[in-house]
């Protein structure tokens, strides 16, 4: 590898990364078998559950892109030590592109989005939105999003690797300029593509409803997912004794502060959407919340407020908890689980919006055993998709040094805070 | 009139021209048993504040209490106005419409915490403090430019004017001076 030639120290991934990837693949295959069984028991419930897992893991990939670009624009040791895990996460985008094929199948066979149903085509509001919400345009947009995200991940990874192999400071500087010049417009592109992807993939489950903050909500959710995932990765890596000195308390402190900021931003956007729709109380807007706040969904909503916001918020106030890897990783794992729950709460109740088609019953929530299967599927699909995602991620992570050896901020990032050692 | 127990000088001050030396010297002084020590630098050095010795930080608790007061106060104010003092029917919503109270409650929480942080910091630092003996050393003016200082106070039980001065010299100080009251 060219990187080894550039510096004396190499930071190759420990062998445990490959083992974890292998185990994830096994778990993924087992979960996939369960998904297939579940899809036969409750075919209608399966597709929304698949979307939960799909949006979650796409969020890790695309959110990682955003954090890489934020770091190129703002600098700082916190980003230097997680750049390679983030780059590896962004390079899993081809996996997510392939895993979109089942969703495309569901669209062609009219199983997921109400606006694809033949009997919906006469509904006034669907007719008005048909110019945007039609199958060819929808698929073309998704291809475009992936093309843009892949382009960003390709160049951010490529130039980063070239930096490793470069010793000439002028050339390093010019690569850094390239990375920065891509990141500025890249952030803008990220904002636009994610907004449209959020509208297409999730909001169009209830085509009669709309919320203008929805794109930001998914965007910050994805950033939060990616950051929490990067924290989990670094904590696992820091257990390797060769890497112990790399991931220092001050880095975890910064990651913890960012995590707190993202948790608060997510709460801020979520509450803003709720407050505006609650205040307006309009018949075309309020049903979205009524479907998610009454009945059993109300308990899920309270759980999200407490475990997705209040608890992480209080835990992350403590300085010591942010600086201790083992304490921080627990908060990060909680956030990851709650991201799945939040997507579950967002996506699954959309079936209640389809009274014209037999409502919840026709959509797989008819009561009894089939219901249990449908709910369980929402948590099995993230494991199934995650297994394949993590397997690919582990390969990508192991394929390059774990630190950007050509980053001019590396020395600062690795310096021990107390001047010792 | 001087109190009889008061030492003849405030302490001794060592001057360093780089941060590494002052951190090392501060650590040595602490390891040597000195406890009433303080260090001065033109910019914050995390290692230096740790070297001075463990200190309990009380500010976070004060900020938390300020935030909680702001939270309760902000919510109570709105509740009082909307439910008791001036009840208005807004779009048929209940008088106690908590979602509408959240933004203001958030703002007053931040306000309370920020106020507690500023005034708590000033109070704990004993500021404003119009007079401090360290300024009696002429070179100390450089503490805001490019010099680093370590002071061992005469109140320290281990303090001995000659021995402490010699100790500081042995740590590679550029200059060691007495600090007059």
XYZ file of C-alpha atoms in Angstrom:
602
model
C 0.000 0.000 0.000
C 1.334 3.419 -0.883
C 0.537 4.824 2.550
C 3.195 2.745 4.228
C 5.866 4.325 2.120
C 4.914 7.795 3.283
C 5.379 7.453 7.024
C 7.045 5.135 9.468
C 3.943 4.536 11.551
C 1.055 2.671 10.045
C -2.351 2.473 11.599
C -3.831 -0.625 10.082
C -7.144 -1.958 11.289
C -6.833 -4.640 13.974
C -7.907 -8.141 12.914
C -10.949 -7.833 15.199
C -12.527 -5.528 12.599
C -12.651 -8.355 10.056
C -14.029 -10.750 12.672
C -16.767 -8.299 13.651
C -17.645 -7.847 9.977
C -17.925 -11.623 9.576
C -20.135 -11.940 12.647
C -22.321 -9.079 11.431
C -22.764 -10.890 8.120
C -23.867 -14.071 9.901
C -26.325 -12.072 12.059
C -27.536 -10.303 8.922
C -28.166 -13.575 7.081
C -30.082 -15.016 10.057
C -32.156 -11.832 10.294
C -32.709 -11.956 6.532
C -34.140 -15.474 6.836
C -36.471 -14.211 9.586
C -37.456 -11.306 7.313
C -38.318 -13.672 4.471
C -40.430 -15.782 6.838
C -42.065 -12.603 8.174
C -42.697 -11.356 4.644
C -44.669 -14.537 3.903
C -46.659 -14.312 7.148
C -47.403 -10.617 6.759
C -46.425 -9.384 3.280
C -48.101 -5.989 3.693
C -46.361 -5.235 6.993
C -42.991 -6.247 5.604
C -42.472 -3.376 3.175
C -42.805 -0.545 5.675
C -40.549 -2.438 8.049
C -37.995 -2.769 5.255
C -38.156 0.992 4.704
C -37.362 1.584 8.408
C -34.151 -0.434 8.141
C -33.326 1.040 4.765
C -33.680 4.678 5.824
C -31.710 3.998 9.013
C -28.638 2.528 7.289
C -28.700 4.911 4.341
C -28.572 7.552 7.051
C -25.310 6.195 8.432
C -23.722 6.326 4.958
C -25.040 9.713 3.867
C -24.782 11.304 7.316
C -21.127 10.274 7.395
C -20.606 12.182 4.149
C -21.990 15.295 5.817
C -19.732 14.984 8.859
C -16.644 14.431 6.659
C -17.467 17.612 4.746
C -18.151 19.532 7.970
C -14.730 18.463 9.189
C -12.971 19.505 5.966
C -14.575 22.929 6.294
C -14.020 23.425 10.018
C -10.956 21.312 10.900
C -10.124 20.015 14.353
C -8.654 16.908 15.924
C -12.095 15.425 16.627
C -12.604 14.925 12.909
C -9.086 13.740 12.090
C -9.494 10.662 14.288
C -12.921 9.675 12.897
C -12.354 10.652 9.260
C -11.384 7.180 8.062
C -14.340 5.406 9.738
C -16.630 8.051 8.217
C -15.069 7.624 4.777
C -15.494 3.849 5.046
C -19.138 4.347 6.056
C -19.712 6.609 3.062
C -18.185 3.988 0.737
C -20.968 1.556 1.681
C -23.328 3.547 -0.566
C -23.205 0.894 -3.354
C -24.676 -1.605 -0.865
C -27.562 0.758 -0.160
C -28.040 1.371 -3.897
C -28.431 -2.397 -4.451
C -30.733 -2.688 -1.443
C -33.010 -0.110 -3.041
C -34.016 -2.741 -5.608
C -36.590 -4.375 -3.257
C -38.153 -0.933 -2.755
C -38.265 -0.440 -6.527
C -39.981 -3.833 -6.755
C -42.508 -2.752 -4.113
C -43.176 0.418 -6.087
C -43.723 -1.389 -9.384
C -46.030 -3.878 -7.704
C -47.898 -1.078 -5.825
C -47.136 -2.409 -2.355
C -45.630 0.505 -0.477
C -46.593 4.019 -1.539
C -50.303 4.899 -1.780
C -49.720 7.174 -4.759
C -48.649 4.146 -6.793
C -51.974 2.364 -6.243
C -54.166 2.298 -9.363
C -57.319 3.092 -7.346
C -55.691 6.243 -5.908
C -55.151 7.819 -9.324
C -58.574 9.477 -9.324
C -58.147 11.118 -5.921
C -58.040 14.871 -6.488
C -54.926 15.655 -4.450
C -53.000 12.678 -5.882
C -53.869 13.842 -9.400
C -52.462 17.266 -8.613
C -49.230 15.789 -7.292
C -48.851 13.266 -10.130
C -46.433 15.498 -11.996
C -43.927 14.917 -9.181
C -45.149 11.688 -7.604
C -45.014 9.244 -10.496
C -42.988 6.065 -10.724
C -40.474 6.926 -13.496
C -39.641 10.359 -12.041
C -39.425 8.928 -8.522
C -36.924 6.278 -9.602
C -34.960 8.781 -11.699
C -34.640 11.040 -8.651
C -33.405 8.185 -6.490
C -30.790 7.322 -9.121
C -29.754 10.981 -9.104
C -29.415 11.099 -5.284
C -27.213 8.028 -5.285
C -25.139 9.371 -8.190
C -24.503 12.603 -6.269
C -23.739 10.863 -2.961
C -21.475 8.341 -4.654
C -19.644 11.131 -6.462
C -19.024 12.917 -3.146
C -17.882 9.764 -1.355
C -15.667 8.784 -4.310
C -13.704 12.030 -4.426
C -13.594 12.590 -0.645
C -12.116 9.097 -0.254
C -9.829 9.269 -3.285
C -8.166 12.577 -2.434
C -7.892 11.578 1.198
C -5.996 8.436 0.200
C -3.781 10.438 -2.164
C -2.859 12.689 0.766
C -1.499 9.623 2.573
C 0.905 8.856 -0.244
C 2.118 12.432 -0.615
C 5.176 13.752 1.178
C 5.469 17.044 -0.666
C 3.779 19.637 1.585
C 2.687 21.747 -1.404
C 0.908 18.819 -2.961
C -0.702 17.938 0.372
C -1.898 21.486 0.649
C -3.408 21.398 -2.834
C -5.227 18.132 -2.018
C -6.547 19.749 1.146
C -7.765 22.678 -0.961
C -9.495 20.249 -3.321
C -11.213 18.518 -0.399
C -12.347 21.854 1.016
C -13.524 23.165 -2.334
C -15.617 20.042 -2.834
C -16.998 20.129 0.725
C -18.490 23.628 0.486
C -20.808 22.949 -2.465
C -21.024 19.324 -1.254
C -22.803 20.378 1.949
C -25.282 22.325 -0.157
C -25.796 19.318 -2.429
C -26.231 17.116 0.647
C -28.922 19.434 2.006
C -30.889 19.465 -1.238
C -30.622 15.759 -2.071
C -31.493 14.622 1.455
C -34.480 16.981 1.573
C -35.870 15.538 -1.640
C -34.997 11.965 -0.636
C -36.860 12.479 2.667
C -39.914 13.749 0.838
C -39.795 10.910 -1.692
C -38.950 7.940 0.465
C -40.744 8.763 3.713
C -43.122 11.708 3.462
C -44.831 10.368 0.318
C -46.094 7.414 2.369
C -48.895 9.845 3.247
C -49.155 11.849 0.023
C -51.937 14.068 1.335
C -49.777 15.387 4.160
C -46.850 17.795 3.990
C -44.343 19.444 6.299
C -41.681 21.856 5.123
C -39.251 21.029 7.932
C -39.329 17.334 7.070
C -36.092 17.382 5.059
C -34.178 18.990 7.915
C -35.647 16.481 10.333
C -34.352 13.512 8.327
C -31.073 15.342 7.677
C -30.305 15.917 11.345
C -31.511 12.395 12.134
C -29.001 11.010 9.645
C -26.197 13.205 10.964
C -26.996 12.044 14.485
C -27.022 8.386 13.389
C -23.691 8.739 11.596
C -22.025 10.494 14.535
C -23.287 7.956 17.073
C -22.092 5.179 14.782
C -18.645 6.784 14.421
C -18.391 7.007 18.220
C -19.210 3.301 18.549
C -16.558 2.497 15.926
C -13.833 4.517 17.663
C -14.638 3.032 21.051
C -14.321 -0.479 19.592
C -11.058 0.481 17.871
C -9.678 2.091 21.032
C -9.787 -1.302 22.762
C -6.832 -2.292 20.572
C -3.676 -1.468 22.504
C -1.887 -0.101 19.426
C -4.650 2.463 19.022
C -5.330 3.294 22.675
C -3.289 6.510 22.528
C -5.015 7.669 19.329
C -8.518 8.074 20.686
C -8.053 10.348 23.686
C -10.512 11.676 26.270
C -10.415 15.118 24.639
C -11.553 13.593 21.316
C -14.400 11.723 22.973
C -15.225 14.946 24.800
C -15.624 16.727 21.451
C -17.648 13.856 19.977
C -19.874 13.917 23.058
C -20.414 17.664 22.694
C -21.326 17.225 19.027
C -23.666 14.370 19.932
C -25.375 16.607 22.489
C -25.705 19.357 19.870
C -27.220 16.918 17.341
C -29.633 15.479 19.916
C -30.782 19.002 20.776
C -31.049 20.010 17.120
C -33.139 16.908 16.411
C -35.421 17.735 19.353
C -35.644 21.354 18.204
C -36.709 20.409 14.658
C -39.094 17.697 15.851
C -40.753 20.012 18.315
C -40.912 22.869 15.769
C -42.859 20.643 13.381
C -45.172 19.508 16.173
C -45.743 23.003 17.580
C -46.652 24.504 14.201
C -49.011 21.691 13.215
C -50.547 21.572 16.705
C -51.098 25.362 16.699
C -52.580 25.364 13.213
C -54.778 22.346 13.934
C -55.703 22.088 10.247
C -57.582 19.066 8.940
C -54.967 18.286 6.269
C -52.056 18.458 8.732
C -53.139 17.336 12.182
C -54.137 13.743 11.280
C -50.451 12.877 10.870
C -49.939 13.505 14.589
C -53.286 12.062 15.628
C -52.283 8.763 14.037
C -49.052 8.836 16.046
C -50.215 10.183 19.418
C -53.336 8.155 20.177
C -53.672 4.486 20.980
C -50.505 2.497 21.487
C -48.491 4.917 19.348
C -48.823 7.526 22.111
C -46.624 5.396 24.364
C -44.054 5.144 21.584
C -44.152 8.943 21.217
C -43.544 9.434 24.953
C -40.721 6.879 24.842
C -39.120 8.862 22.008
C -39.336 12.143 23.928
C -37.800 10.543 27.015
C -35.193 8.221 25.480
C -34.324 10.059 22.254
C -34.092 13.483 23.874
C -34.430 13.846 27.657
C -32.201 10.979 28.793
C -29.329 11.503 26.283
C -29.541 15.247 26.983
C -29.155 14.830 30.742
C -26.472 12.145 30.388
C -24.424 14.238 27.959
C -24.380 17.272 30.259
C -21.722 15.576 32.361
C -18.159 16.379 31.329
C -16.761 13.145 32.707
C -19.311 11.015 30.875
C -18.357 12.651 27.586
C -14.651 12.030 28.218
C -14.964 8.358 29.183
C -15.266 6.161 26.094
C -17.183 3.416 27.883
C -19.772 5.841 29.234
C -20.128 7.752 25.970
C -20.615 4.600 23.907
C -23.665 3.663 25.982
C -25.305 6.991 25.119
C -24.329 6.514 21.451
C -25.895 3.033 21.401
C -29.049 4.380 23.037
C -29.240 7.056 20.342
C -28.822 4.448 17.588
C -31.620 2.275 18.993
C -33.860 5.319 19.372
C -33.182 6.351 15.771
C -34.739 3.042 14.707
C -37.673 3.608 17.083
C -38.161 7.135 15.743
C -38.223 5.866 12.139
C -40.599 3.082 13.218
C -42.900 5.688 14.776
C -42.640 7.848 11.646
C -43.100 5.125 9.022
C -45.257 2.322 10.442
C -48.387 4.351 11.412
C -48.640 5.630 7.833
C -50.836 2.585 7.152
C -53.534 4.223 9.275
C -53.750 6.888 6.562
C -55.190 4.413 4.073
C -58.852 4.007 5.046
C -59.840 3.808 1.375
C -57.912 0.544 1.144
C -59.138 -1.184 4.227
C -56.821 0.862 6.457
C -54.555 -0.830 8.895
C -56.048 -4.248 8.363
C -55.238 -4.312 4.675
C -51.779 -2.983 5.431
C -50.904 -5.861 7.690
C -52.014 -4.570 11.076
C -55.232 -6.516 11.521
C -54.648 -7.678 15.058
C -53.356 -10.930 16.470
C -50.216 -12.767 15.497
C -49.811 -10.962 12.172
C -49.513 -7.683 14.090
C -46.765 -8.998 16.298
C -44.891 -10.163 13.212
C -45.321 -6.761 11.566
C -44.004 -4.899 14.622
C -41.124 -7.316 15.095
C -40.151 -6.933 11.439
C -39.486 -3.229 12.043
C -36.610 -4.227 14.302
C -35.425 -7.277 12.350
C -34.960 -5.482 9.023
C -32.438 -3.005 10.502
C -30.434 -6.043 11.671
C -30.734 -7.793 8.297
C -29.700 -4.731 6.288
C -27.173 -3.814 8.974
C -25.477 -7.195 8.709
C -24.634 -6.662 5.064
C -23.845 -3.000 5.608
C -21.472 -3.725 8.506
C -19.760 -6.536 6.623
C -19.001 -4.187 3.740
C -18.059 -1.404 6.171
C -15.545 -3.645 7.973
C -13.908 -4.484 4.639
C -13.702 -0.836 3.659
C -12.394 0.157 7.093
C -9.644 -2.476 6.956
C -8.609 -1.527 3.420
C -6.908 1.724 4.476
C -4.942 3.115 7.422
C -7.296 4.080 10.269
C -5.916 7.603 10.355
C -5.459 10.079 7.494
C -1.653 9.964 7.462
C -1.377 12.928 5.105
C -3.627 15.241 7.118
C -1.652 18.223 8.370
C -3.733 18.193 11.543
C -2.738 14.611 12.407
C 0.250 15.512 14.578
C -1.834 17.903 16.634
C -4.625 15.381 16.936
C -2.298 12.691 18.272
C -0.378 14.934 20.666
C -1.002 13.947 24.255
C -2.782 16.736 26.099
C -0.528 16.704 29.148
C 2.728 16.880 27.192
C 3.874 13.540 28.642
C 4.603 10.116 27.053
C -1.592 48.206 60.976
C -0.315 44.788 60.001
C -1.675 41.792 61.745
C 1.105 39.936 63.562
C 0.371 36.626 61.792
C 0.685 38.088 58.351
C 3.847 36.983 56.477
C 6.310 39.655 55.451
C 5.697 39.075 51.753
C 2.827 37.676 49.647
C 5.024 34.984 48.104
C 7.728 34.345 45.561
C 7.268 34.432 41.810
C 9.215 32.519 39.174
C 9.269 33.651 35.573
C 9.465 31.267 32.583
C 9.699 32.016 28.898
C 7.911 28.932 27.615
C 4.802 26.915 28.554
C 6.562 23.541 28.830
C 8.868 24.738 31.615
C 6.122 26.357 33.636
C 3.981 23.203 33.480
C 6.950 21.059 34.527
C 7.865 23.470 37.343
C 4.285 23.608 38.602
C 4.126 19.823 38.696
C 7.418 19.685 40.596
C 6.210 22.257 43.103
C 3.041 20.268 43.709
C 4.962 17.005 44.009
C 7.326 18.700 46.432
C 4.412 19.364 48.769
C 3.480 22.985 47.973
C -0.267 23.511 47.899
C -0.860 27.286 47.833
C 0.477 27.731 44.326
C -0.862 29.546 41.317
C 0.320 29.858 37.742
C -0.241 32.595 35.159
C -0.151 32.314 31.391
C -1.094 34.584 28.479
C -3.440 31.875 27.158
C -5.227 28.878 28.668
C -3.086 25.761 29.092
C -5.180 22.789 30.127
C -2.204 20.888 31.560
C -1.256 23.908 33.674
C -4.571 24.170 35.469
C -4.340 20.450 36.220
C -0.757 20.819 37.457
C -1.735 23.446 40.027
C -3.540 20.666 41.811
C -6.950 19.082 41.926
C -9.690 21.583 42.492
C -13.367 20.992 42.839
C -15.325 22.867 40.226
C -18.473 24.304 41.734
C -19.530 26.326 38.693
C -21.334 23.476 36.832
C -23.689 22.972 39.784
C -24.413 26.701 39.971
C -25.179 26.772 36.232
C -27.472 23.756 36.584
C -29.364 25.404 39.423
C -29.629 28.646 37.413
C -31.020 26.685 34.471
C -33.576 24.875 36.612
C -34.711 28.167 38.169
C -35.080 29.637 34.665
C -37.024 26.560 33.551
C -39.471 26.579 36.432
C -39.718 30.382 36.501
C -40.403 30.670 32.771
C -43.066 27.990 32.797
C -44.686 29.320 35.979
C -44.800 32.842 34.556
C -46.651 31.662 31.448
C -48.954 29.443 33.426
C -49.831 32.327 35.743
C -50.472 34.738 32.877
C -52.375 32.339 30.606
C -54.445 30.516 33.212
C -54.904 32.982 36.108
C -54.078 36.533 35.276
C -55.391 36.992 31.736
C -57.185 33.898 30.407
C -57.822 34.103 26.668
C -59.568 31.669 24.369
C -57.044 31.068 21.565
C -58.476 28.880 18.812
C -60.524 26.924 21.352
C -57.383 25.477 22.900
C -57.157 24.820 26.637
C -55.831 27.707 28.744
C -53.003 25.495 29.902
C -51.648 24.682 26.411
C -48.211 23.382 27.328
C -46.789 23.038 23.787
C -47.096 26.788 23.350
C -45.153 27.360 26.585
C -42.136 25.293 25.576
C -40.217 27.845 23.429
C -40.328 30.544 26.133
C -39.483 27.988 28.813
C -36.466 26.952 26.758
C -35.341 30.580 26.425
C -35.691 31.327 30.140
C -33.769 28.133 30.936
C -30.888 29.304 28.761
C -31.121 32.785 30.279
C -31.030 31.454 33.834
C -28.103 29.153 33.071
C -26.143 31.882 31.273
C -26.694 34.419 34.063
C -25.672 31.843 36.662
C -22.560 31.046 34.607
C -21.428 34.669 34.314
C -22.168 35.844 37.840
C -21.217 32.516 39.405
C -17.871 32.659 37.616
C -17.266 36.225 38.796
C -18.223 35.377 42.387
C -16.102 32.207 42.556
C -13.099 34.060 41.114
C -13.579 36.842 43.637
C -14.031 39.366 40.848
C -14.048 42.296 40.503
C -10.797 42.521 42.452
C -9.232 45.987 42.216
C -5.927 45.018 43.869
C -3.736 41.948 43.689
C -0.158 41.737 44.995
C 1.244 39.887 41.961
C 1.130 43.141 39.979
C 3.799 44.538 42.306
C 6.373 42.537 40.344
C 7.220 44.764 37.351
C 7.803 41.870 34.955
C 4.343 40.479 35.667
C 2.934 42.807 33.011
C 4.368 40.304 30.516
C 1.929 37.651 31.751
C -0.510 38.939 29.191
C 2.117 38.782 26.432
C 4.717 36.033 26.254
C 5.826 35.090 29.779
C 4.628 32.423 32.169
C 4.667 32.773 35.959
C 4.498 30.445 38.903
C 3.739 31.871 42.340
C 4.143 30.064 45.660
C 2.317 31.937 48.376
C 3.850 32.679 51.763
C 0.724 31.247 53.400
C 1.798 27.789 52.252
C 2.853 25.754 55.328
C 5.942 24.539 53.513
C 6.923 28.072 52.500
C 10.355 29.311 53.497
C 11.554 32.488 51.844
C 15.085 31.341 51.068
C 14.408 27.646 50.531
C 11.435 28.283 48.254
C 13.358 30.870 46.242
C 16.201 28.400 45.817
C 13.755 25.655 44.884
C 12.197 27.803 42.155
C 15.636 28.731 40.805
C 16.498 25.038 40.592
C 13.450 24.510 38.344
C 14.995 26.561 35.563
C 13.178 29.846 36.164
C 14.470 32.843 34.235
C 14.066 35.033 37.282
C 12.705 34.623 40.796
C 11.316 37.668 42.605
C 9.639 38.384 45.940
C 6.024 39.456 45.684
C 5.355 42.387 48.041
C 1.950 42.848 49.616
